[in-house]
Short mmCIF file of N, CA and C in Angstrom, two decimals:
data_model
loop_
_atom_site.label_atom_id
_atom_site.label_comp_id
_atom_site.label_asym_id
_atom_site.label_seq_id
_atom_site.Cartn_x
_atom_site.Cartn_y
_atom_site.Cartn_z
N MET O 1328 5.67 5.17 25.11
CA MET O 1328 6.60 5.86 24.26
C MET O 1328 6.77 7.28 24.79
N PRO O 1329 8.00 7.79 24.78
CA PRO O 1329 8.22 9.16 25.24
C PRO O 1329 7.57 10.16 24.29
N ARG O 1330 7.14 11.27 24.84
CA ARG O 1330 6.54 12.33 24.03
C ARG O 1330 7.57 13.44 23.83
N TYR O 1331 7.56 13.99 22.63
CA TYR O 1331 8.48 15.07 22.31
C TYR O 1331 7.68 16.25 21.80
N PRO O 1332 8.21 17.46 21.95
CA PRO O 1332 7.49 18.61 21.40
C PRO O 1332 7.44 18.50 19.87
N SER O 1333 6.33 18.91 19.31
CA SER O 1333 6.18 18.87 17.85
C SER O 1333 6.88 20.08 17.24
N LEU O 1334 7.58 19.83 16.18
CA LEU O 1334 8.23 20.91 15.44
C LEU O 1334 7.59 20.99 14.07
N LEU O 1335 6.90 22.07 13.79
CA LEU O 1335 6.20 22.24 12.53
C LEU O 1335 6.64 23.56 11.91
N PRO O 1336 7.40 23.51 10.82
CA PRO O 1336 7.84 24.76 10.19
C PRO O 1336 6.63 25.59 9.72
N ILE O 1337 6.71 26.88 9.89
CA ILE O 1337 5.62 27.78 9.50
C ILE O 1337 5.36 27.72 8.00
N THR O 1338 6.34 27.30 7.22
CA THR O 1338 6.18 27.21 5.77
C THR O 1338 5.58 25.89 5.31
N THR O 1339 5.18 25.04 6.23
CA THR O 1339 4.61 23.74 5.87
C THR O 1339 3.34 23.92 5.06
N HIS O 1340 3.31 23.34 3.88
CA HIS O 1340 2.18 23.46 2.96
C HIS O 1340 0.88 22.97 3.60
N THR O 1341 0.96 21.87 4.32
CA THR O 1341 -0.23 21.29 4.96
C THR O 1341 -0.84 22.26 5.96
N LEU O 1342 -0.03 23.01 6.65
CA LEU O 1342 -0.52 23.97 7.63
C LEU O 1342 -1.42 25.01 6.97
N HIS O 1343 -1.06 25.43 5.77
CA HIS O 1343 -1.81 26.49 5.09
C HIS O 1343 -2.94 25.97 4.21
N TYR O 1344 -2.78 24.80 3.62
CA TYR O 1344 -3.74 24.33 2.62
C TYR O 1344 -4.43 23.02 2.99
N GLY O 1345 -4.13 22.46 4.12
CA GLY O 1345 -4.82 21.26 4.59
C GLY O 1345 -4.54 20.00 3.81
N MET O 1346 -3.39 19.91 3.18
CA MET O 1346 -3.04 18.69 2.44
C MET O 1346 -2.60 17.61 3.42
N GLY O 1347 -2.89 16.39 3.08
CA GLY O 1347 -2.46 15.29 3.93
C GLY O 1347 -2.72 13.96 3.26
N VAL O 1348 -2.17 12.92 3.83
CA VAL O 1348 -2.38 11.56 3.35
C VAL O 1348 -2.80 10.73 4.57
N PHE O 1349 -3.82 9.91 4.39
CA PHE O 1349 -4.36 9.13 5.51
C PHE O 1349 -4.55 7.69 5.07
N GLU O 1350 -4.23 6.77 5.93
CA GLU O 1350 -4.47 5.34 5.67
C GLU O 1350 -4.96 4.72 6.97
N GLY O 1351 -6.14 4.16 6.95
CA GLY O 1351 -6.69 3.52 8.15
C GLY O 1351 -6.25 2.06 8.23
N VAL O 1352 -5.93 1.62 9.42
CA VAL O 1352 -5.53 0.22 9.62
C VAL O 1352 -6.31 -0.36 10.79
N ARG O 1353 -6.42 -1.68 10.80
CA ARG O 1353 -7.08 -2.38 11.90
C ARG O 1353 -6.08 -3.31 12.57
N ALA O 1354 -6.19 -3.38 13.87
CA ALA O 1354 -5.34 -4.29 14.64
C ALA O 1354 -6.24 -5.22 15.45
N TYR O 1355 -5.81 -6.47 15.54
CA TYR O 1355 -6.60 -7.48 16.25
C TYR O 1355 -5.72 -8.23 17.23
N GLU O 1356 -6.32 -8.66 18.32
CA GLU O 1356 -5.64 -9.52 19.27
C GLU O 1356 -5.56 -10.91 18.66
N ALA O 1357 -4.38 -11.49 18.66
CA ALA O 1357 -4.16 -12.83 18.11
C ALA O 1357 -3.38 -13.66 19.14
N GLU O 1358 -3.26 -14.95 18.88
CA GLU O 1358 -2.54 -15.83 19.81
C GLU O 1358 -1.10 -15.37 20.04
N GLN O 1359 -0.46 -14.88 18.99
CA GLN O 1359 0.94 -14.45 19.09
C GLN O 1359 1.06 -12.99 19.53
N GLY O 1360 -0.05 -12.34 19.87
CA GLY O 1360 -0.04 -10.93 20.28
C GLY O 1360 -0.87 -10.10 19.31
N THR O 1361 -0.85 -8.81 19.47
CA THR O 1361 -1.62 -7.94 18.59
C THR O 1361 -1.06 -7.99 17.18
N SER O 1362 -1.95 -8.08 16.22
CA SER O 1362 -1.56 -8.19 14.81
C SER O 1362 -2.25 -7.09 14.01
N ILE O 1363 -1.50 -6.41 13.15
CA ILE O 1363 -2.07 -5.38 12.29
C ILE O 1363 -2.43 -6.03 10.96
N PHE O 1364 -3.71 -5.91 10.59
CA PHE O 1364 -4.23 -6.54 9.37
C PHE O 1364 -3.65 -5.87 8.13
N LYS O 1365 -2.98 -6.68 7.31
CA LYS O 1365 -2.39 -6.24 6.03
C LYS O 1365 -1.52 -4.98 6.18
N LEU O 1366 -0.66 -5.01 7.18
CA LEU O 1366 0.22 -3.88 7.46
C LEU O 1366 1.04 -3.47 6.25
N ASP O 1367 1.60 -4.44 5.55
CA ASP O 1367 2.46 -4.14 4.40
C ASP O 1367 1.69 -3.38 3.32
N GLN O 1368 0.48 -3.84 3.00
CA GLN O 1368 -0.32 -3.19 1.96
C GLN O 1368 -0.73 -1.78 2.39
N HIS O 1369 -1.12 -1.61 3.65
CA HIS O 1369 -1.51 -0.28 4.14
C HIS O 1369 -0.33 0.69 4.09
N THR O 1370 0.83 0.23 4.51
CA THR O 1370 2.00 1.09 4.51
C THR O 1370 2.41 1.45 3.09
N ASN O 1371 2.32 0.50 2.16
CA ASN O 1371 2.60 0.79 0.75
C ASN O 1371 1.67 1.87 0.22
N ARG O 1372 0.36 1.76 0.52
CA ARG O 1372 -0.60 2.77 0.05
C ARG O 1372 -0.30 4.14 0.65
N LEU O 1373 0.09 4.16 1.92
CA LEU O 1373 0.45 5.43 2.56
C LEU O 1373 1.64 6.07 1.86
N MET O 1374 2.66 5.28 1.59
CA MET O 1374 3.85 5.79 0.90
C MET O 1374 3.52 6.25 -0.51
N ASN O 1375 2.69 5.48 -1.22
CA ASN O 1375 2.30 5.86 -2.58
C ASN O 1375 1.47 7.13 -2.58
N GLY O 1376 0.56 7.27 -1.61
CA GLY O 1376 -0.24 8.48 -1.51
C GLY O 1376 0.63 9.71 -1.29
N ALA O 1377 1.62 9.58 -0.43
CA ALA O 1377 2.55 10.69 -0.18
C ALA O 1377 3.33 11.03 -1.44
N LYS O 1378 3.73 10.02 -2.18
CA LYS O 1378 4.46 10.24 -3.43
C LYS O 1378 3.59 10.99 -4.44
N ILE O 1379 2.34 10.56 -4.58
CA ILE O 1379 1.41 11.22 -5.52
C ILE O 1379 1.21 12.68 -5.14
N MET O 1380 1.11 12.96 -3.84
CA MET O 1380 0.90 14.32 -3.36
C MET O 1380 2.21 15.12 -3.29
N LYS O 1381 3.31 14.47 -3.69
CA LYS O 1381 4.64 15.08 -3.66
C LYS O 1381 5.02 15.54 -2.24
N MET O 1382 4.66 14.69 -1.28
CA MET O 1382 4.98 14.96 0.12
C MET O 1382 6.17 14.09 0.53
N PRO O 1383 7.29 14.70 0.92
CA PRO O 1383 8.44 13.90 1.33
C PRO O 1383 8.12 13.13 2.62
N VAL O 1384 8.56 11.90 2.67
CA VAL O 1384 8.40 11.07 3.87
C VAL O 1384 9.81 10.82 4.42
N PRO O 1385 10.11 11.36 5.60
CA PRO O 1385 11.47 11.23 6.13
C PRO O 1385 11.76 9.89 6.79
N PHE O 1386 10.90 8.89 6.53
CA PHE O 1386 11.08 7.56 7.12
C PHE O 1386 11.00 6.51 6.02
N THR O 1387 11.65 5.38 6.26
CA THR O 1387 11.53 4.26 5.32
C THR O 1387 10.22 3.52 5.61
N LYS O 1388 9.83 2.68 4.67
CA LYS O 1388 8.63 1.86 4.86
C LYS O 1388 8.80 0.98 6.10
N GLU O 1389 9.98 0.45 6.29
CA GLU O 1389 10.25 -0.41 7.44
C GLU O 1389 10.12 0.37 8.76
N GLU O 1390 10.63 1.60 8.78
CA GLU O 1390 10.51 2.42 9.99
C GLU O 1390 9.05 2.73 10.31
N LEU O 1391 8.25 3.03 9.29
CA LEU O 1391 6.83 3.30 9.51
C LEU O 1391 6.11 2.06 10.01
N SER O 1392 6.44 0.91 9.44
CA SER O 1392 5.81 -0.34 9.88
C SER O 1392 6.15 -0.64 11.34
N GLU O 1393 7.41 -0.46 11.71
CA GLU O 1393 7.82 -0.70 13.10
C GLU O 1393 7.14 0.27 14.05
N ALA O 1394 6.99 1.52 13.65
CA ALA O 1394 6.32 2.51 14.50
C ALA O 1394 4.86 2.12 14.73
N GLN O 1395 4.20 1.62 13.68
CA GLN O 1395 2.80 1.19 13.82
C GLN O 1395 2.70 0.01 14.78
N LYS O 1396 3.65 -0.90 14.69
CA LYS O 1396 3.65 -2.06 15.59
C LYS O 1396 3.83 -1.63 17.04
N LYS O 1397 4.71 -0.64 17.26
CA LYS O 1397 4.95 -0.15 18.62
C LYS O 1397 3.69 0.49 19.19
N VAL O 1398 2.95 1.20 18.36
CA VAL O 1398 1.75 1.90 18.83
C VAL O 1398 0.71 0.92 19.35
N VAL O 1399 0.55 -0.22 18.69
CA VAL O 1399 -0.50 -1.16 19.09
C VAL O 1399 -0.06 -2.14 20.18
N ARG O 1400 1.19 -2.15 20.55
CA ARG O 1400 1.66 -3.07 21.60
C ARG O 1400 1.15 -2.64 22.95
#
């Protein structure tokens, strides 16, 4: 995947107060290729955590799921 420079506004709340949302996932090699265990549930929890913390997510659930799949390929 191509790398791009990170753009982080100086007013970002996380930069000053360390807020964040984290969800750990596991990926396994399977007959049909690499598979992410319970991807849908993990992505839902990530989105819900961001909502609870009032953190806007500029991506859809589907976009986040596809990005995770690309990372493990």
